[in-house]
Short mmCIF file of C-alpha atoms in Angstrom, two decimals:
data_model
loop_
_atom_site.label_atom_id
_atom_site.label_comp_id
_atom_site.label_asym_id
_atom_site.label_seq_id
_atom_site.Cartn_x
_atom_site.Cartn_y
_atom_site.Cartn_z
CA GLU Y 3 -1.24 -27.67 28.55
CA ALA Y 4 -2.27 -29.40 25.32
CA GLN Y 5 -2.41 -33.10 25.96
CA VAL Y 6 -4.01 -36.49 25.53
CA THR Y 7 -4.83 -38.24 28.77
CA GLN Y 8 -5.62 -41.90 29.37
CA ASN Y 9 -6.88 -43.72 32.42
CA PRO Y 10 -6.00 -45.99 33.99
CA ARG Y 11 -2.26 -46.09 33.29
CA TYR Y 12 -1.96 -49.63 34.60
CA LEU Y 13 -4.62 -52.29 34.94
CA ILE Y 14 -4.57 -55.95 35.89
CA THR Y 15 -7.86 -57.74 35.40
CA VAL Y 16 -9.31 -61.19 34.87
CA THR Y 17 -10.78 -62.84 31.81
CA GLY Y 18 -14.32 -61.78 31.07
CA LYS Y 19 -14.56 -58.75 33.35
CA LYS Y 20 -15.69 -55.77 31.29
CA LEU Y 21 -13.45 -52.73 31.38
CA THR Y 22 -13.18 -49.28 29.87
CA VAL Y 23 -10.04 -47.31 29.15
CA THR Y 24 -10.79 -43.61 28.92
CA CYS Y 25 -9.12 -41.19 26.54
CA SER Y 26 -9.54 -37.43 26.49
CA GLN Y 27 -7.88 -34.63 24.52
CA ASN Y 28 -8.08 -30.87 25.10
CA MET Y 29 -6.91 -29.73 21.66
CA ASN Y 30 -10.31 -29.75 19.89
CA HIS Y 31 -9.01 -32.44 17.56
CA GLU Y 32 -11.40 -34.06 15.12
CA TYR Y 33 -9.47 -37.31 14.68
CA MET Y 34 -8.86 -39.83 17.44
CA SER Y 35 -7.50 -43.34 17.32
CA TRP Y 36 -6.56 -46.33 19.46
CA TYR Y 37 -3.44 -48.43 18.92
CA ARG Y 38 -2.03 -51.43 20.67
CA GLN Y 39 1.67 -52.20 20.88
CA ASP Y 40 2.93 -55.76 21.18
CA PRO Y 41 6.49 -57.13 21.02
CA GLY Y 42 7.28 -58.37 17.55
CA LEU Y 43 4.04 -56.97 16.12
CA GLY Y 44 4.66 -53.27 16.55
CA LEU Y 45 1.84 -50.74 16.80
CA ARG Y 46 -1.47 -51.61 15.24
CA GLN Y 47 -4.58 -49.51 14.95
CA ILE Y 48 -7.68 -50.85 16.69
CA TYR Y 49 -10.36 -48.22 15.97
CA TYR Y 50 -10.44 -44.65 14.82
CA SER Y 51 -12.87 -41.76 14.73
CA MET Y 52 -12.96 -39.00 12.14
CA ASN Y 53 -15.32 -36.89 14.25
CA VAL Y 54 -18.18 -37.04 16.72
CA GLU Y 55 -20.41 -40.07 16.09
CA VAL Y 56 -18.12 -41.27 13.27
CA THR Y 57 -16.09 -44.35 14.15
CA ASP Y 58 -14.64 -47.20 12.13
CA LYS Y 59 -12.55 -50.32 12.48
CA GLY Y 60 -8.80 -50.31 12.20
CA ASP Y 61 -6.60 -53.34 11.61
CA VAL Y 62 -7.35 -55.29 14.80
CA PRO Y 63 -10.86 -54.39 16.03
CA GLU Y 64 -11.98 -57.84 17.29
CA GLY Y 65 -12.87 -57.82 20.97
CA TYR Y 66 -13.06 -54.03 21.25
CA LYS Y 67 -15.73 -51.35 21.08
CA VAL Y 68 -15.51 -47.58 20.97
CA SER Y 69 -17.82 -44.61 21.03
CA ARG Y 70 -17.43 -40.90 20.25
CA LYS Y 71 -20.27 -39.00 21.82
CA GLU Y 72 -18.22 -35.89 22.51
CA LYS Y 73 -15.35 -34.46 20.56
CA ARG Y 74 -12.87 -34.67 23.41
CA ASN Y 75 -13.52 -38.26 24.57
CA PHE Y 76 -12.90 -41.59 22.88
CA PRO Y 77 -13.20 -44.51 25.32
CA LEU Y 78 -12.06 -48.03 24.48
CA ILE Y 79 -14.29 -50.79 25.79
CA LEU Y 80 -13.33 -54.42 26.28
CA GLU Y 81 -16.61 -56.21 26.91
CA SER Y 82 -15.07 -59.60 27.70
CA PRO Y 83 -11.29 -59.28 27.94
CA SER Y 84 -9.11 -62.26 27.13
CA PRO Y 85 -5.41 -62.87 27.80
CA ASN Y 86 -4.50 -62.11 24.17
CA GLN Y 87 -5.61 -58.54 24.82
CA THR Y 88 -2.76 -58.08 27.26
CA SER Y 89 -0.90 -55.19 25.68
CA LEU Y 90 0.20 -51.57 25.85
CA TYR Y 91 -2.61 -49.36 24.58
CA PHE Y 92 -2.26 -45.87 23.20
CA CYS Y 93 -4.86 -43.29 22.40
CA ALA Y 94 -3.84 -40.66 19.85
CA SER Y 95 -5.42 -37.56 18.36
CA SER Y 96 -4.78 -35.16 15.49
CA ARG Y 97 -6.42 -32.01 14.23
CA THR Y 98 -7.85 -33.83 11.22
CA SER Y 99 -7.32 -37.07 9.32
CA ARG Y 100 -5.06 -35.36 6.79
CA PRO Y 101 -1.73 -37.17 6.41
CA THR Y 102 0.15 -33.98 7.21
CA ASP Y 103 -1.41 -33.64 10.66
CA THR Y 104 0.61 -34.94 13.59
CA GLN Y 105 -0.92 -37.58 15.83
CA TYR Y 106 -0.22 -36.91 19.51
CA PHE Y 107 -0.23 -39.85 21.85
CA GLY Y 108 -1.47 -40.34 25.36
CA PRO Y 109 0.84 -41.81 27.99
CA GLY Y 110 -0.31 -45.37 27.38
CA THR Y 111 -2.24 -47.96 29.39
CA ARG Y 112 -0.55 -51.21 30.32
CA LEU Y 113 -3.25 -53.86 30.48
CA THR Y 114 -2.75 -57.37 31.80
CA VAL Y 115 -5.58 -59.88 31.46
CA LEU Y 116 -5.16 -63.00 33.60
CA ALA X 3 6.35 -54.96 1.16
CA GLN X 4 7.18 -53.09 4.33
CA LYS X 5 5.93 -49.52 4.22
CA ILE X 6 8.47 -48.28 6.76
CA THR X 7 11.89 -49.87 7.13
CA GLN X 8 14.32 -49.14 9.92
CA THR X 9 17.40 -51.24 9.31
CA GLN X 10 19.23 -50.51 12.57
CA PRO X 11 17.78 -52.50 15.47
CA GLY X 12 20.33 -50.94 17.80
CA MET X 13 22.67 -47.98 17.72
CA PHE X 14 25.29 -46.74 20.14
CA VAL X 15 26.65 -43.20 20.36
CA GLN X 16 28.93 -41.33 22.70
CA GLU X 17 27.49 -38.45 24.67
CA LYS X 18 27.78 -35.11 22.82
CA GLU X 19 28.24 -36.77 19.44
CA ALA X 20 25.73 -36.74 16.59
CA VAL X 21 23.87 -39.83 15.44
CA THR X 22 21.76 -40.66 12.39
CA LEU X 23 18.89 -43.11 12.54
CA ASP X 24 17.85 -44.49 9.18
CA CYS X 25 14.34 -44.75 7.79
CA THR X 26 13.10 -45.63 4.32
CA TYR X 27 9.47 -45.67 3.26
CA ASP X 28 7.29 -46.92 0.47
CA THR X 29 4.19 -45.20 -0.81
CA SER X 30 2.56 -44.33 -4.09
CA ASP X 31 0.61 -41.49 -2.51
CA GLN X 32 1.57 -37.92 -3.41
CA SER X 33 0.57 -36.42 -0.07
CA TYR X 34 1.95 -38.05 3.03
CA GLY X 35 3.57 -37.18 6.31
CA LEU X 36 6.67 -38.64 7.92
CA PHE X 37 7.10 -38.58 11.66
CA TRP X 38 9.61 -39.60 14.28
CA TYR X 39 8.59 -40.63 17.76
CA LYS X 40 10.66 -41.44 20.83
CA GLN X 41 9.65 -44.15 23.28
CA PRO X 42 11.68 -44.17 26.49
CA SER X 43 11.68 -47.19 28.77
CA SER X 44 8.75 -45.67 30.69
CA GLY X 45 6.61 -46.39 27.63
CA GLU X 46 5.11 -43.13 26.46
CA MET X 47 5.22 -42.20 22.76
CA ILE X 48 6.69 -38.74 22.31
CA PHE X 49 6.42 -36.84 19.03
CA LEU X 50 9.75 -35.42 17.88
CA ILE X 51 9.60 -34.10 14.34
CA TYR X 52 7.49 -34.05 11.18
CA GLN X 53 8.19 -33.75 7.45
CA GLY X 54 5.49 -33.28 4.84
CA SER X 55 5.88 -34.80 1.40
CA TYR X 56 5.62 -31.38 -0.22
CA ASP X 57 8.05 -29.67 2.12
CA GLU X 58 11.18 -28.58 0.29
CA GLN X 59 13.19 -27.77 3.38
CA ASN X 60 14.34 -30.39 5.83
CA ALA X 61 12.53 -30.16 9.15
CA THR X 62 14.39 -29.14 12.29
CA GLU X 63 13.32 -29.07 15.93
CA GLY X 64 16.03 -28.12 18.36
CA ARG X 65 18.63 -30.91 18.34
CA TYR X 66 16.54 -33.00 15.94
CA SER X 67 16.64 -32.67 12.20
CA LEU X 68 15.15 -34.79 9.47
CA ASN X 69 17.22 -35.54 6.40
CA PHE X 70 14.49 -35.93 3.79
CA GLN X 71 15.47 -37.36 0.41
CA LYS X 72 12.25 -37.78 -1.50
CA ALA X 73 13.67 -39.46 -4.59
CA ARG X 74 15.35 -42.08 -2.44
CA LYS X 75 12.30 -42.33 -0.17
CA SER X 76 14.34 -41.84 2.94
CA ALA X 77 13.68 -39.76 6.06
CA ASN X 78 16.60 -40.13 8.41
CA LEU X 79 16.58 -38.60 11.88
CA VAL X 80 19.71 -36.77 12.98
CA ILE X 81 20.22 -36.09 16.67
CA SER X 82 22.99 -33.62 17.35
CA ALA X 83 24.94 -33.40 20.62
CA SER X 84 23.48 -36.60 22.09
CA GLN X 85 22.52 -36.63 25.74
CA LEU X 86 22.11 -39.53 28.15
CA GLY X 87 18.38 -38.83 28.19
CA ASP X 88 18.23 -39.57 24.47
CA SER X 89 18.59 -43.29 25.20
CA ALA X 90 15.28 -44.74 24.01
CA MET X 91 13.53 -46.55 21.17
CA TYR X 92 12.96 -44.37 18.13
CA PHE X 93 10.20 -45.02 15.65
CA CYS X 94 9.82 -43.70 12.14
CA ALA X 95 6.21 -43.51 11.01
CA MET X 96 4.26 -42.52 7.92
CA ARG X 97 0.76 -41.25 7.53
CA GLU X 98 -1.02 -41.53 4.21
CA GLY X 99 -4.45 -40.29 3.28
CA PRO X 100 -7.65 -42.15 4.20
CA GLU X 101 -7.86 -43.40 0.64
CA GLU X 102 -4.56 -45.18 0.97
CA THR X 103 -4.88 -46.69 4.41
CA SER X 104 -7.72 -47.56 6.66
CA GLY X 105 -8.46 -44.55 8.76
CA SER X 106 -5.39 -42.52 7.92
CA ARG X 107 -3.47 -44.41 10.54
CA LEU X 108 0.20 -44.13 11.28
CA THR X 109 2.31 -46.97 9.93
CA PHE X 110 5.34 -47.54 12.12
CA GLY X 111 8.73 -49.06 11.50
CA GLU X 112 10.15 -51.63 13.88
CA GLY X 113 12.20 -49.07 15.73
CA THR X 114 15.83 -48.40 16.56
CA GLN X 115 17.06 -48.74 20.13
CA LEU X 116 19.50 -45.91 20.75
CA THR X 117 21.94 -46.09 23.63
CA VAL X 118 23.96 -43.02 24.57
CA ASN X 119 27.15 -43.83 26.42
CA PRO X 120 28.78 -41.37 28.85
#
């Protein structure tokens, strides 16, 4: 089944404790992206990747890191999480970055930083 | 200016009836994609339907159809024969080229909460 998977689905952590949210897709997509969704602010892009070893900042990259060593994986790293990073996080992928390509979303990761 | 506008924060429909969710967009790009996603209370973001800016026919996917009026810059979602399971938040989104937006991201509207009544 073609899908985007994320782990963990739920995470409660404390300020400053490094964490990684994994994202994997099995559709051989070139483009991958991370979004966060917050009440009143909607969905905002954090980082994106056009292909392996090609990553760039989105609209809200502060406090996050990413890497794209393999085509299928695009982990999101929070080196020192803070409470304002409490959010619902989505990984998404599409065949390419063309505007006519559909972005498919993972199931989401609900992160709480205490 | 908002790129995607959904003017209906909430909509109610009776089971088995059709409902239209409104979406208008703003872009100067010639090539763009318009998408609708469904977000149930469980939180996942489910892709429903897509319309390309050059597509002449309105998109359809099962009970979902997209009423695309390019000159008016509108892309309304029509759900026919509503079901209780259709109760969810619905987002209209647009994707422009990398030249227009950082990283060819999706730009989302604020969403419409649809409630289907039995």
